[in-house]
XYZ file of C-alpha atoms in Angstrom:
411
model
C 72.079 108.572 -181.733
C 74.355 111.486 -182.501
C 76.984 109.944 -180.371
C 76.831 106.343 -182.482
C 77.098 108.846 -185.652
C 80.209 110.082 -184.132
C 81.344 106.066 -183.422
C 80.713 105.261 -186.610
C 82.804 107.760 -188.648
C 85.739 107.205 -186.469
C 85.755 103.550 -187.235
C 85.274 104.635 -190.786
C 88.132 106.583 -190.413
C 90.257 104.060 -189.025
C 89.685 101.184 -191.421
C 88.334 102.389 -194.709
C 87.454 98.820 -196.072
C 84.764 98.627 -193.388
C 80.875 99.010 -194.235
C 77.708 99.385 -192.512
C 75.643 96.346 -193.885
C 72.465 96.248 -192.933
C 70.249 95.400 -189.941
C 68.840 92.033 -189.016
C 66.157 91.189 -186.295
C 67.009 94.908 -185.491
C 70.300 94.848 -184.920
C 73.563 96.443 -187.160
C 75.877 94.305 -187.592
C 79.434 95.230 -188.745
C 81.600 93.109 -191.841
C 85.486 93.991 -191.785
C 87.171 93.159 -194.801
C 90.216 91.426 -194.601
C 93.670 93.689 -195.205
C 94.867 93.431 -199.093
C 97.999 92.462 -198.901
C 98.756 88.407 -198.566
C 95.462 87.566 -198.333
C 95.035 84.446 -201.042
C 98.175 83.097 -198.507
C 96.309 83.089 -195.491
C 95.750 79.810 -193.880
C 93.044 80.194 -191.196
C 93.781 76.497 -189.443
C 97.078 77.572 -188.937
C 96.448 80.804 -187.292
C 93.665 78.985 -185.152
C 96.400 76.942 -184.172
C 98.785 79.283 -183.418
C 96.102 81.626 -181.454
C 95.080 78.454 -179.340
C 98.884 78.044 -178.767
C 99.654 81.362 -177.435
C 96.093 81.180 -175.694
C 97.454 78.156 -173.661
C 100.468 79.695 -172.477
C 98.974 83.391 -171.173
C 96.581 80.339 -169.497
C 99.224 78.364 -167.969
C 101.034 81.417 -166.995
C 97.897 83.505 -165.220
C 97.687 80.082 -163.415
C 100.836 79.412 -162.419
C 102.871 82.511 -161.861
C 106.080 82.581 -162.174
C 108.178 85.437 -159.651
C 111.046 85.543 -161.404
C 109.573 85.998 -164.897
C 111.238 83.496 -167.080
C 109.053 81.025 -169.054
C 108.406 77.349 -167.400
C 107.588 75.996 -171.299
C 109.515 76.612 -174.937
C 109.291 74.878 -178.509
C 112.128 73.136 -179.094
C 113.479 75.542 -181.646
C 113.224 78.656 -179.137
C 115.190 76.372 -176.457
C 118.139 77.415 -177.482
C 117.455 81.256 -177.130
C 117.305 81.092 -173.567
C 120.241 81.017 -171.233
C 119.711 77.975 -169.289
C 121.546 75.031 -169.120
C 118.650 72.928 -170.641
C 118.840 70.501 -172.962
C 116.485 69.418 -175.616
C 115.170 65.460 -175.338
C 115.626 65.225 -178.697
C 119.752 66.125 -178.483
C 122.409 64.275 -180.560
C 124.351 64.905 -177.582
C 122.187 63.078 -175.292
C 121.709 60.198 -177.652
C 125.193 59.694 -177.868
C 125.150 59.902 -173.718
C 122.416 57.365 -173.720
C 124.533 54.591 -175.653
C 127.267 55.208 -173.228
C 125.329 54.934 -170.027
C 123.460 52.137 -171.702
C 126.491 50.106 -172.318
C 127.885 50.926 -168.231
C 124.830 49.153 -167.241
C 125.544 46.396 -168.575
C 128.960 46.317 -167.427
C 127.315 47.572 -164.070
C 125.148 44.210 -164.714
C 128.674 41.667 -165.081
C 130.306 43.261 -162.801
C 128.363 43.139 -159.455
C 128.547 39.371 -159.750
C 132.134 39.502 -159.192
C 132.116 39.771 -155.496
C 130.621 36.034 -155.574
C 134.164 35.211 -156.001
C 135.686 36.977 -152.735
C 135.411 33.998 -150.614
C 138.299 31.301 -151.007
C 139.059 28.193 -149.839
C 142.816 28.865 -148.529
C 145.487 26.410 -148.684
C 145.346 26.099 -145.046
C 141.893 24.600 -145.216
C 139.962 27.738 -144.150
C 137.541 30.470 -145.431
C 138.862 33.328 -146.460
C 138.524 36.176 -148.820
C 140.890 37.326 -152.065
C 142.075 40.800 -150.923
C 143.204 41.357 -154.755
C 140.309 40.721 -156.502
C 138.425 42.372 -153.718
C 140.416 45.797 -154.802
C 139.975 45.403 -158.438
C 136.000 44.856 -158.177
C 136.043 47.818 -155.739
C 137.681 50.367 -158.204
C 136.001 49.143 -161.387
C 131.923 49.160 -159.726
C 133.247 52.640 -157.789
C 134.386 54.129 -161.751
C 130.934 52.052 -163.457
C 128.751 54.056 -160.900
C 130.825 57.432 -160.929
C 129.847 57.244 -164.840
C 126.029 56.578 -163.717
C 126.402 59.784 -162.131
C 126.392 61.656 -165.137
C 123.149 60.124 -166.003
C 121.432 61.172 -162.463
C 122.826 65.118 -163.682
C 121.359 64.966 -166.971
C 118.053 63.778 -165.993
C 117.857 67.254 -163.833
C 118.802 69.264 -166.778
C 116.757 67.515 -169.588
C 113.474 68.945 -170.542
C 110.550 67.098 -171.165
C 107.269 67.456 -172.837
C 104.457 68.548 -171.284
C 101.699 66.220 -171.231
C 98.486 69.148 -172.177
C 100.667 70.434 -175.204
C 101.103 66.771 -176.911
C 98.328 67.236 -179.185
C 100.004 70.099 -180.607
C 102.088 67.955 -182.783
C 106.163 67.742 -180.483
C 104.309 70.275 -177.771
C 105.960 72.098 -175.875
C 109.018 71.355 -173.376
C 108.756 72.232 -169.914
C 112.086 74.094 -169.123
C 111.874 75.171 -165.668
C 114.571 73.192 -163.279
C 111.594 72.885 -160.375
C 109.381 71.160 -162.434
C 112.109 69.004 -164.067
C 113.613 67.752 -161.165
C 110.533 67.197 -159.424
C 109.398 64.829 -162.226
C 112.372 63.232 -162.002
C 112.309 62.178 -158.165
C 108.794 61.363 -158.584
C 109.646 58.986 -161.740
C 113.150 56.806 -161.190
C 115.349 59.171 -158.690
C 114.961 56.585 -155.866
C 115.571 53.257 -158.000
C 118.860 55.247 -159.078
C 119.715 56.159 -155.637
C 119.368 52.864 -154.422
C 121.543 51.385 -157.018
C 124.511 53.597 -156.519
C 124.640 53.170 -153.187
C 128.244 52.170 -152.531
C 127.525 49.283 -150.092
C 129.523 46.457 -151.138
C 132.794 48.827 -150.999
C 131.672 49.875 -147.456
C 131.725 45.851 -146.727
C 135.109 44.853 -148.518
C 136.814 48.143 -147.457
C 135.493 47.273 -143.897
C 137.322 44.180 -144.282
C 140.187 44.892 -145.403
C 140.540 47.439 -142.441
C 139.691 44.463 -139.427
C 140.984 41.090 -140.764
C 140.064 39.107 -137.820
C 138.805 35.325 -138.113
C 134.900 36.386 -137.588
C 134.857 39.084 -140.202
C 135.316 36.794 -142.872
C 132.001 35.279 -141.879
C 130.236 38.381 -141.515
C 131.738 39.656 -144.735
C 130.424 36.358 -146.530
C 126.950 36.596 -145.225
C 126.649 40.903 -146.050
C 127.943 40.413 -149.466
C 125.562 37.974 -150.844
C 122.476 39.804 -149.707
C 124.209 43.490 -150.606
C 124.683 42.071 -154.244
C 121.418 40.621 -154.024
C 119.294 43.461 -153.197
C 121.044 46.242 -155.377
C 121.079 43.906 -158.190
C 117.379 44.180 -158.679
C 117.515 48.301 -159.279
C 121.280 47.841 -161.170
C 118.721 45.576 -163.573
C 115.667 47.654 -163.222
C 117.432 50.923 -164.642
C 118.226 49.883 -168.218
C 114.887 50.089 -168.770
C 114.458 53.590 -168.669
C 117.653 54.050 -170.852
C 116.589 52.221 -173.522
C 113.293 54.017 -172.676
C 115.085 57.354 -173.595
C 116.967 55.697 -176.730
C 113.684 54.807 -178.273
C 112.273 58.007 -177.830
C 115.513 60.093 -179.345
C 116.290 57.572 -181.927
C 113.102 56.780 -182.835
C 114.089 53.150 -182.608
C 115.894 51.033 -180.217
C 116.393 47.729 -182.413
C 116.273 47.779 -185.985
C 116.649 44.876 -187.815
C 116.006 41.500 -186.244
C 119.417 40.213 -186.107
C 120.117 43.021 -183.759
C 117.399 42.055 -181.757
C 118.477 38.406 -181.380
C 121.744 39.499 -180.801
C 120.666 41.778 -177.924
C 118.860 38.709 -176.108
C 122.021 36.798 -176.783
C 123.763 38.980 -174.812
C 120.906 38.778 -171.917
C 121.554 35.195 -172.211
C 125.503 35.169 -171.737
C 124.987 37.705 -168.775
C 122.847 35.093 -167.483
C 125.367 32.327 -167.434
C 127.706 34.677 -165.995
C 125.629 35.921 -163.351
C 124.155 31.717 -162.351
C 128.073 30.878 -162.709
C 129.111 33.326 -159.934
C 126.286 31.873 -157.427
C 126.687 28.527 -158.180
C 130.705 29.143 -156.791
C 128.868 31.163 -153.855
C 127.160 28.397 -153.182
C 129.312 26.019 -153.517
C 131.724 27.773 -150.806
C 128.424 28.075 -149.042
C 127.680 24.163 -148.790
C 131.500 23.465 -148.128
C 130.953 25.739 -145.000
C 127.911 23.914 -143.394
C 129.584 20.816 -144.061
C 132.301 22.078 -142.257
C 130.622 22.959 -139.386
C 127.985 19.998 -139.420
C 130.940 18.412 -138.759
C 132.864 20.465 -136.052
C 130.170 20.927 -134.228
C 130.298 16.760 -133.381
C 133.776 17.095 -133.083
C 135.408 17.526 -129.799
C 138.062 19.958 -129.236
C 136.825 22.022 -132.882
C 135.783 25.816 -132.795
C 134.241 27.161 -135.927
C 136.538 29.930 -135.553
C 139.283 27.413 -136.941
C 137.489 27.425 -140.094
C 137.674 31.271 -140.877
C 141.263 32.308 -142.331
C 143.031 35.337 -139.862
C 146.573 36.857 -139.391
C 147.061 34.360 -136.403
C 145.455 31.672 -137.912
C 147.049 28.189 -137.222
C 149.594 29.445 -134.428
C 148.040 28.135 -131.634
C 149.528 24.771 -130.762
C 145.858 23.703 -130.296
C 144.462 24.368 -133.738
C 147.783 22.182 -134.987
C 147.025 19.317 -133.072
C 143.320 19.616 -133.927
C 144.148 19.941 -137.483
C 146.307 16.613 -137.832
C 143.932 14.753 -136.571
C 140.356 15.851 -137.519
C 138.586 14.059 -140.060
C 136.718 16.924 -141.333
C 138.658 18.021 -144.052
C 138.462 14.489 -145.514
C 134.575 14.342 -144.703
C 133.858 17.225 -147.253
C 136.070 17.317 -150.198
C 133.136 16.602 -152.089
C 134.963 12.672 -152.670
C 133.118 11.461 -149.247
C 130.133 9.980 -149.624
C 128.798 10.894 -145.898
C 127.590 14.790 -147.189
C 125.972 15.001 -150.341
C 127.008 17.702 -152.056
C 124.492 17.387 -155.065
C 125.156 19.977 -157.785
C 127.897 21.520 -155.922
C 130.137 18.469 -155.726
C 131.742 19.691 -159.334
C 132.925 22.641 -158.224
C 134.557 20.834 -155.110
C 136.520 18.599 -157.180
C 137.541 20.483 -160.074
C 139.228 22.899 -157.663
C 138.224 26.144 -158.653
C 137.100 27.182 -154.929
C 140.811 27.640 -153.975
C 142.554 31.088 -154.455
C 144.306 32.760 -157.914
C 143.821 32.152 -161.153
C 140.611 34.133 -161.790
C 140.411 33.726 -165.315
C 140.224 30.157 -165.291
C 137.845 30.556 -162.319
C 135.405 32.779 -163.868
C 135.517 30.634 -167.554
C 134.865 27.665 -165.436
C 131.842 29.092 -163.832
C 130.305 31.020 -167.131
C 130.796 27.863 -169.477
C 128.906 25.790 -166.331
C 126.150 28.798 -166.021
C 125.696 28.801 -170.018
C 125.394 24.884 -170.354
C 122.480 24.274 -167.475
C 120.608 27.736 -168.731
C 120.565 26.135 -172.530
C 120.002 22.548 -171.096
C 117.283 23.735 -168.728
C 119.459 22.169 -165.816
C 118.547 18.689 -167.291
C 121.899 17.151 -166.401
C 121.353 18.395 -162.300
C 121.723 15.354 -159.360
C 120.365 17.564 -156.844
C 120.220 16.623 -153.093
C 117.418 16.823 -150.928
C 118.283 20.835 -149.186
C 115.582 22.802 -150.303
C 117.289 25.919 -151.440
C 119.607 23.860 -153.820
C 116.386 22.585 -155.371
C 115.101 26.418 -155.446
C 118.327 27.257 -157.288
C 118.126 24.588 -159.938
C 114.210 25.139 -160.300
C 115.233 28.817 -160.828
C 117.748 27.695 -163.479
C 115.495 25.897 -165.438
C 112.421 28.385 -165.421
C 114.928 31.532 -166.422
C 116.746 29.186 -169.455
C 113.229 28.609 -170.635
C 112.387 32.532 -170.704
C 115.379 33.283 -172.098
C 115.633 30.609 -174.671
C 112.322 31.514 -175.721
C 112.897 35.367 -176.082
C 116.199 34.357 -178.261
C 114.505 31.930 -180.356
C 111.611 34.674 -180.760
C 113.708 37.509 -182.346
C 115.355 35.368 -184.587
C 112.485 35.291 -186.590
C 113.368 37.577 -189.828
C 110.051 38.694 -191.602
């Protein structure tokens, strides 16, 4: 008992305010008065708050140590205190970078369709491919995916918030470079890998380096189904960008004019992109009809039909070339191959080389009119994947006629 005594009068001595109340069910207890100073300010939610806070990180810590001693989490106004090349989600900086890589996606987006219009029909009745326009789309999806790239760096140095601290009001940010770049290959790293992938420069420059009579085939066939297949990531990605606008800005759209003129602009890029097959195609249909017909021909090798440096200098191909009927048989005029909805771009003459401009208008203004027309006006033959195109047509002019009607609605 002596030694309690003892206890007792050192506590006394160390806080004054404090009593000895009295006993209940046999047992002292002990009532500390609060200190005097700032006392009618004191808030006891927040300092719960901020206890729990700094409770949670000496938790996350203990359970996930950290060698090197610098913190894997930070508020957003303690971000900038440490020396890391980190940046807060919530930048002005990165909202800015988000417009920008926003608006190369959707150049990224009209852009890729381009290399629909490599294959030409020469002037010496053959297949070949425009070497200038094959350049130009080379450079400008190589400097459209170079700017991407910035994008892929950013998302390794952006922190993010993590997911046990969001019912702390913003929580905390995660700042550690592991942890953020393993979210980051877990989330979109391999849709973004995918879609940079340089692989229609690897077939044009692969062209351009061997321009022998069979590579133009082979060049046709690997371009279509390169475009193809990247175009479905190239596509996927905004999503996440506008993801990351709405979650810096607050808002991604805000009024509803904006709105319907962001669909309108999914609805041009949709004529574009159905103008640039349908020319595909259309070079596509000319081909089989070309060798439907040399293949009953005597004294014709499809290799005739693919432009090359010695194409035409054989004494053979020029006697085979006066005389053949094939040329005749589909120029989209003869009624012995049905063309169907290809036969217009046969005979207005845009499959032949130069003049893109007129080219491209050609095939946007025909894209545009069957998307808002549902493909109404189509004579279609009987080959099944021209029907699969035109049923395509008319199923994506309905979604995206709907969607622009939609957000045209002002409330």
């Amino acid at each position: 008992m002596d030694r309690y005594r003892e206890d007792f009068k050192r506590l006394d001595e160390f806080s004054p305010r404090s009593s000895v109340q009295s006993e209940i069910g046999g047992r002292s207890s002990l009532r500390f008065s609060m200190p005097g100073f700032g006392y009618d300010s004191f808030n006891p939610l927040r300092s719960f708050m901020s206890g729990l806070r700094k409770s949670s990180g000496r938790l996350k810590s203990l359970r996930h140590p950290n060698p090197s001693g610098a913190p894997k989490t930070a508020f957003a106004e303690d971000l900038k205190s440490f020396k890391k090349n980190i940046f807060d989600p919530q930048q002005k900086f990165l909202l800015r970078m988000n417009r920008f890589f926003f608006l190369s996606c959707i150049f990224a987006v009209a852009v890729d369709p381009l290399f629909f219009f490599l294959p030409v029909i020469d002037n010496s009745n053959c297949i070949g491919i425009d070497k200038k326009l094959a350049v130009t789309s080379t450079v400008v999806r190589t400097i459209i995916d170079s700017v991407y790239l910035i994008r892929v760096f950013l998302q390794f140095r952006t922190a993010y918030v993590a997911p046990s601290s969001r019912v702390f009001g913003s929580g905390e940010l995660v700042i550690d470079p592991t942890l953020i770049a393993m979210r980051y290959i877990k989330s979109y790293f391999l849709m973004d890998f995918f879609a940079l992938l340089p692989l229609p420069q690897i077939v044009v420059w692969r062209y351009l380096h061997s321009s022998d009579g069979p590579d133009v085939l082979a060049t046709k066939d690997a371009l279509v189904w390169v475009v193809l297949c990247q175009y479905i990531p190239r596509l996927l990605r905004i999503f996440p960008v506008t993801k990351d606008l709405k979650r810096t800005a607050g808002v991604f759209i805000e009024t509803a004019w904006a709105g319907a003129g962001y669909y309108l602009l999914w609805f041009m890029l949709a004529g574009h992109n159905v103008g640039t097959l349908w020319y595909f195609l259309s070079i596509e249909r000319k081909d089989s009809c070309w060798l439907a017909n040399c293949h009953a021909t005597d004294g014709c090798e499809p290799t005739y039909l693919y432009c090359s440096e010695n194409h035409g200098g054989s004494e053979r191909y020029k006697n085979w070339s006066t005389s053949t009927p094939i040329f005749n048989q589909c120029n989209g005029t003869d009624e012995s191959f049905n063309f169907g909805i290809y036969q217009q771009a046969l005979v207005s003459g845009i499959l032949g080389p130069g003049n893109f401009v007129s080219k491209s208008c050609y095939c946007f203004w025909w894209g545009l009119q069957n998307l808002s027309t549902l493909g109404q006006g189509f004579v279609t033959s009987t080959y099944p994947w021209e029907v699969l195109f035109s049923i395509a047509i008319c199923i994506l002019g309905l979604i995206l006629f709907a969607l622009l009607i939609g957000n045209m609605q002002v409330e």
